Amino acid sequence: MTGFVSFVSAGPGDPELLTLKAVDRLGSADVVLFDDLASGAILDRARAGAHLIAVGKRAGRSSTRQHHVSRLLVDYAATGMRVVRLKSGDAGIFGRLQEEIHVLCDAGIGYEIIPGVTSASAAAAIAGIPLTRRKVARSVQFVTGADVRGQLPANLNWSALTDPASTTAVYMGKRTFPALAATLIEKGLAPDTPAVFAEALGHVDQNVVRTTVAQLAKRLAEDASAPAAAVILFGRGLGDDV
């Protein structure tokens, strides 16, 4: 008998932002493979007696290899278990979802994807502002601030990133944002473009700050603290004066 895998999106960390479907799947799972950022109170929704296995990957820390995570998914599902792969934010946004889907398909194991609240949406909501604004911010773009080496990606679309009519969400960019901001300003982005910095969303040490691109770049360049999960938003539509 072959089991089934549910890719459950945990949202940014606040268990109240879980969808009803996510809570249902957690409550019926035999095993839950969870990321570091999809833990804490969210795991309280798991079925009593379920196997809870940490498989997180964090920059600068000892992490579970992707091939090992994929192997666990196949091995547990092959025994007939109901498996939840719990991912932070929305599973389909910078979450290595495709790699895990690929191995399940190769093994003939069924799966479903349960969407969730991504950190960009949560950050804007907590800051009390919309991601889009009529006639001012007509599009939203999600980009990664780090490549596989943890460096600023070399192939960013600078024309899109400096578009004044777009709101940009930068994931995994806390350490690289000073370099990103310098190039953005060099290519024409106004230094006083509104920005939101949000880290540890949904956790007790949550920190959300409204600032500007230039001010945030300066702050992060001087910040020597340990890297925390953060998302950065910037764009003219995030300001109060539009």
CSV table of C-alpha atoms in Angstrom, one decimal:
chain,number,residue,atom,x,y,z
A,1,MET,CA,0.0,0.0,0.0
A,2,THR,CA,1.4,3.4,-1.0
A,3,GLY,CA,0.8,6.4,1.2
A,4,PHE,CA,0.3,10.1,0.3
A,5,VAL,CA,2.2,13.3,0.8
A,6,SER,CA,0.6,16.7,1.6
A,7,PHE,CA,2.9,19.7,1.0
A,8,VAL,CA,1.4,21.9,3.7
A,9,SER,CA,2.2,25.7,3.8
A,10,ALA,CA,2.7,26.8,7.3
A,11,GLY,CA,2.6,30.6,6.7
A,12,PRO,CA,5.0,32.9,8.4
A,13,GLY,CA,4.8,31.4,11.9
A,14,ASP,CA,1.5,32.5,13.4
A,15,PRO,CA,-0.6,29.3,13.7
A,16,GLU,CA,-3.8,31.4,13.3
A,17,LEU,CA,-2.8,32.0,9.7
A,18,LEU,CA,-2.9,28.3,8.9
A,19,THR,CA,-5.7,27.4,6.5
A,20,LEU,CA,-8.4,25.0,7.6
A,21,LYS,CA,-7.1,22.4,5.1
A,22,ALA,CA,-3.6,22.7,6.5
A,23,VAL,CA,-4.9,22.1,10.1
A,24,ASP,CA,-6.9,19.1,8.8
A,25,ARG,CA,-3.8,17.5,7.2
A,26,LEU,CA,-1.7,18.1,10.3
A,27,GLY,CA,-4.3,16.5,12.4
A,28,SER,CA,-4.4,13.3,10.4
A,29,ALA,CA,-0.7,12.9,9.5
A,30,ASP,CA,1.3,9.9,10.6
A,31,VAL,CA,4.6,11.7,10.1
A,32,VAL,CA,5.4,15.4,9.7
A,33,LEU,CA,8.7,16.5,8.1
A,34,PHE,CA,9.0,20.2,9.1
A,35,ASP,CA,11.3,23.1,8.3
A,36,ASP,CA,12.9,25.2,11.1
A,37,LEU,CA,10.6,28.1,10.4
A,38,ALA,CA,7.5,25.9,10.4
A,39,SER,CA,7.7,24.6,13.9
A,40,GLY,CA,6.9,25.9,17.4
A,41,ALA,CA,3.1,26.3,18.0
A,42,ILE,CA,2.3,25.2,14.5
A,43,LEU,CA,3.3,21.7,15.4
A,44,ASP,CA,0.8,21.7,18.2
A,45,ARG,CA,-1.8,21.1,15.4
A,46,ALA,CA,-0.2,17.8,14.6
A,47,ARG,CA,-1.9,14.5,15.6
A,48,ALA,CA,-0.9,13.2,18.9
A,49,GLY,CA,1.5,10.3,18.3
A,50,ALA,CA,2.6,11.6,14.9
A,51,HIS,CA,6.3,11.3,14.2
A,52,LEU,CA,7.8,14.9,14.1
A,53,ILE,CA,11.1,15.1,12.1
A,54,ALA,CA,13.1,18.3,11.7
A,55,VAL,CA,14.5,18.7,8.2
A,56,GLY,CA,15.2,22.4,8.1
A,57,LYS,CA,17.8,24.2,6.0
A,58,ARG,CA,19.1,27.5,7.2
A,59,ALA,CA,21.9,29.7,5.9
A,60,GLY,CA,25.0,29.6,8.0
A,61,ARG,CA,23.8,26.6,10.0
A,62,SER,CA,24.1,22.8,9.8
A,63,SER,CA,21.3,21.7,7.6
A,64,THR,CA,19.6,18.6,6.3
A,65,ARG,CA,20.7,17.7,2.8
A,66,GLN,CA,18.0,17.9,0.2
A,67,HIS,CA,18.5,14.4,-1.1
A,68,HIS,CA,18.0,13.1,2.5
A,69,VAL,CA,14.7,15.0,2.8
A,70,SER,CA,13.5,13.6,-0.5
A,71,ARG,CA,14.5,10.1,0.6
A,72,LEU,CA,12.5,10.4,3.8
A,73,LEU,CA,9.4,11.5,1.9
A,74,VAL,CA,9.6,8.5,-0.3
A,75,ASP,CA,10.5,6.0,2.4
A,76,TYR,CA,7.7,7.0,4.7
A,77,ALA,CA,5.0,7.2,2.0
A,78,ALA,CA,6.1,3.9,0.6
A,79,THR,CA,5.0,2.2,3.9
A,80,GLY,CA,1.5,3.6,3.5
A,81,MET,CA,1.8,6.5,5.8
A,82,ARG,CA,0.1,9.9,5.5
A,83,VAL,CA,3.0,12.3,5.3
A,84,VAL,CA,2.9,16.0,5.8
A,85,ARG,CA,5.9,18.0,4.4
A,86,LEU,CA,5.5,21.2,6.4
A,87,LYS,CA,7.1,24.2,4.7
A,88,SER,CA,7.2,27.8,6.0
A,89,GLY,CA,5.3,30.6,4.2
A,90,ASP,CA,3.9,29.3,0.9
A,91,ALA,CA,5.4,26.0,-0.1
A,92,GLY,CA,5.6,27.1,-3.8
A,93,ILE,CA,7.7,30.2,-3.2
A,94,PHE,CA,11.5,29.6,-2.8
A,95,GLY,CA,10.8,26.4,-1.0
A,96,ARG,CA,12.5,23.7,-3.1
A,97,LEU,CA,9.1,22.2,-3.8
A,98,GLN,CA,9.9,21.1,-7.3
A,99,GLU,CA,12.8,18.9,-6.2
A,100,GLU,CA,10.6,17.0,-3.8
A,101,ILE,CA,7.7,16.7,-6.2
A,102,HIS,CA,10.1,15.2,-8.7
A,103,VAL,CA,11.2,12.3,-6.5
A,104,LEU,CA,7.6,11.5,-5.5
A,105,CYS,CA,6.6,11.3,-9.2
A,106,ASP,CA,9.5,9.1,-9.9
A,107,ALA,CA,8.4,6.8,-7.1
A,108,GLY,CA,4.8,6.8,-8.1
A,109,ILE,CA,3.6,8.5,-4.9
A,110,GLY,CA,0.6,10.8,-4.9
A,111,TYR,CA,0.8,14.3,-3.5
A,112,GLU,CA,-1.2,17.5,-3.0
A,113,ILE,CA,-0.1,21.1,-2.5
A,114,ILE,CA,-1.8,23.2,0.1
A,115,PRO,CA,-1.1,27.0,-0.3
A,116,GLY,CA,-0.5,29.4,2.5
A,117,VAL,CA,0.3,32.9,3.5
A,118,THR,CA,3.7,34.0,2.1
A,119,SER,CA,5.9,36.3,4.2
A,120,ALA,CA,5.6,39.2,1.8
A,121,SER,CA,1.8,39.3,2.3
A,122,ALA,CA,2.2,38.9,6.0
A,123,ALA,CA,4.7,41.7,6.3
A,124,ALA,CA,2.6,44.1,4.4
A,125,ALA,CA,-0.5,43.2,6.5
A,126,ILE,CA,1.4,43.7,9.8
A,127,ALA,CA,2.7,47.0,8.6
A,128,GLY,CA,-0.8,48.0,7.7
A,129,ILE,CA,-0.3,48.6,4.0
A,130,PRO,CA,-1.3,46.9,0.7
A,131,LEU,CA,1.2,45.3,-1.6
A,132,THR,CA,-0.6,46.9,-4.6
A,133,ARG,CA,-2.2,50.3,-5.0
A,134,ARG,CA,-4.4,51.5,-7.8
A,135,LYS,CA,-2.5,53.7,-10.3
A,136,VAL,CA,0.7,53.6,-8.2
A,137,ALA,CA,1.8,50.0,-7.7
A,138,ARG,CA,0.3,47.8,-10.4
A,139,SER,CA,2.4,44.7,-10.0
A,140,VAL,CA,4.2,42.7,-7.3
A,141,GLN,CA,7.4,40.7,-7.9
A,142,PHE,CA,9.0,38.1,-5.6
A,143,VAL,CA,12.8,37.7,-6.0
A,144,THR,CA,15.5,35.9,-4.1
A,145,GLY,CA,18.3,37.9,-2.5
A,146,ALA,CA,20.7,35.0,-2.4
A,147,ASP,CA,22.0,32.4,-4.8
A,148,VAL,CA,23.1,28.9,-3.8
A,149,ARG,CA,26.3,30.4,-2.4
A,150,GLY,CA,24.5,32.9,-0.3
A,151,GLN,CA,25.6,35.8,-2.6
A,152,LEU,CA,23.6,38.3,-4.5
A,153,PRO,CA,22.4,36.6,-7.7
A,154,ALA,CA,24.2,37.7,-10.8
A,155,ASN,CA,21.3,37.6,-13.2
A,156,LEU,CA,18.7,39.9,-11.6
A,157,ASN,CA,16.4,41.9,-13.9
A,158,TRP,CA,17.4,45.4,-12.9
A,159,SER,CA,14.9,47.0,-15.2
A,160,ALA,CA,12.1,45.3,-13.4
A,161,LEU,CA,13.5,45.9,-10.0
A,162,THR,CA,13.8,49.6,-10.6
A,163,ASP,CA,10.2,49.9,-12.0
A,164,PRO,CA,8.5,52.6,-10.0
A,165,ALA,CA,5.1,51.0,-10.6
A,166,SER,CA,6.0,47.7,-9.0
A,167,THR,CA,6.3,46.5,-5.4
A,168,THR,CA,9.3,44.1,-4.9
A,169,ALA,CA,9.6,41.5,-2.2
A,170,VAL,CA,13.1,40.3,-1.5
A,171,TYR,CA,13.4,36.9,0.2
A,172,MET,CA,16.6,35.7,1.9
A,173,GLY,CA,18.2,39.1,1.3
A,174,LYS,CA,19.1,40.4,4.7
A,175,ARG,CA,22.9,40.0,4.2
A,176,THR,CA,22.9,41.0,0.5
A,177,PHE,CA,20.5,43.9,0.6
A,178,PRO,CA,23.2,46.6,1.0
A,179,ALA,CA,24.8,45.5,-2.3
A,180,LEU,CA,21.4,45.1,-4.0
A,181,ALA,CA,20.4,48.6,-2.9
A,182,ALA,CA,23.6,50.1,-4.1
A,183,THR,CA,23.1,48.8,-7.6
A,184,LEU,CA,19.4,49.7,-7.6
A,185,ILE,CA,20.2,53.3,-6.7
A,186,GLU,CA,23.0,53.4,-9.3
A,187,LYS,CA,20.5,52.2,-11.9
A,188,GLY,CA,18.0,54.9,-11.0
A,189,LEU,CA,15.9,53.8,-8.0
A,190,ALA,CA,15.3,56.8,-5.7
A,191,PRO,CA,17.2,56.3,-2.4
A,192,ASP,CA,14.1,57.5,-0.5
A,193,THR,CA,11.9,54.7,-2.0
A,194,PRO,CA,9.7,53.4,0.8
A,195,ALA,CA,10.8,50.0,2.2
A,196,VAL,CA,9.6,47.5,4.9
A,197,PHE,CA,11.9,45.3,6.8
A,198,ALA,CA,10.3,42.3,8.5
A,199,GLU,CA,12.0,39.5,10.4
A,200,ALA,CA,10.8,36.6,12.6
A,201,LEU,CA,7.3,37.1,11.4
A,202,GLY,CA,4.7,35.4,13.6
A,203,HIS,CA,7.2,34.8,16.4
A,204,VAL,CA,7.6,36.5,19.8
A,205,ASP,CA,10.7,38.4,18.5
A,206,GLN,CA,8.9,39.7,15.4
A,207,ASN,CA,10.3,43.0,14.1
A,208,VAL,CA,8.7,45.0,11.4
A,209,VAL,CA,10.1,48.4,10.4
A,210,ARG,CA,9.0,51.0,7.8
A,211,THR,CA,11.9,52.9,6.4
A,212,THR,CA,13.6,53.7,3.0
A,213,VAL,CA,15.8,51.7,0.7
A,214,ALA,CA,18.9,53.8,1.5
A,215,GLN,CA,18.3,53.8,5.3
A,216,LEU,CA,17.7,50.1,5.4
A,217,ALA,CA,20.8,49.4,3.4
A,218,LYS,CA,22.9,51.4,5.8
A,219,ARG,CA,21.3,49.7,8.8
A,220,LEU,CA,21.9,46.2,7.4
A,221,ALA,CA,25.4,47.0,6.4
A,222,GLU,CA,26.2,47.9,10.0
A,223,ASP,CA,24.2,44.9,11.5
A,224,ALA,CA,26.4,42.1,12.7
A,225,SER,CA,23.7,40.1,14.4
A,226,ALA,CA,23.0,36.5,13.5
A,227,PRO,CA,21.0,36.0,10.4
A,228,ALA,CA,17.3,35.8,11.0
A,229,ALA,CA,14.6,34.9,8.5
A,230,ALA,CA,13.6,38.2,6.9
A,231,VAL,CA,11.7,39.6,4.0
A,232,ILE,CA,12.2,43.1,2.5
A,233,LEU,CA,9.6,45.0,0.6
A,234,PHE,CA,10.3,48.2,-1.4
A,235,GLY,CA,8.4,50.3,-3.9
A,236,ARG,CA,6.7,53.7,-4.2
A,237,GLY,CA,3.3,52.2,-3.4
A,238,LEU,CA,4.4,51.4,0.1
A,239,GLY,CA,4.6,55.0,1.1
A,240,ASP,CA,2.0,57.0,3.0
A,241,ASP,CA,2.1,60.0,0.6
A,242,VAL,CA,0.7,58.3,-2.5
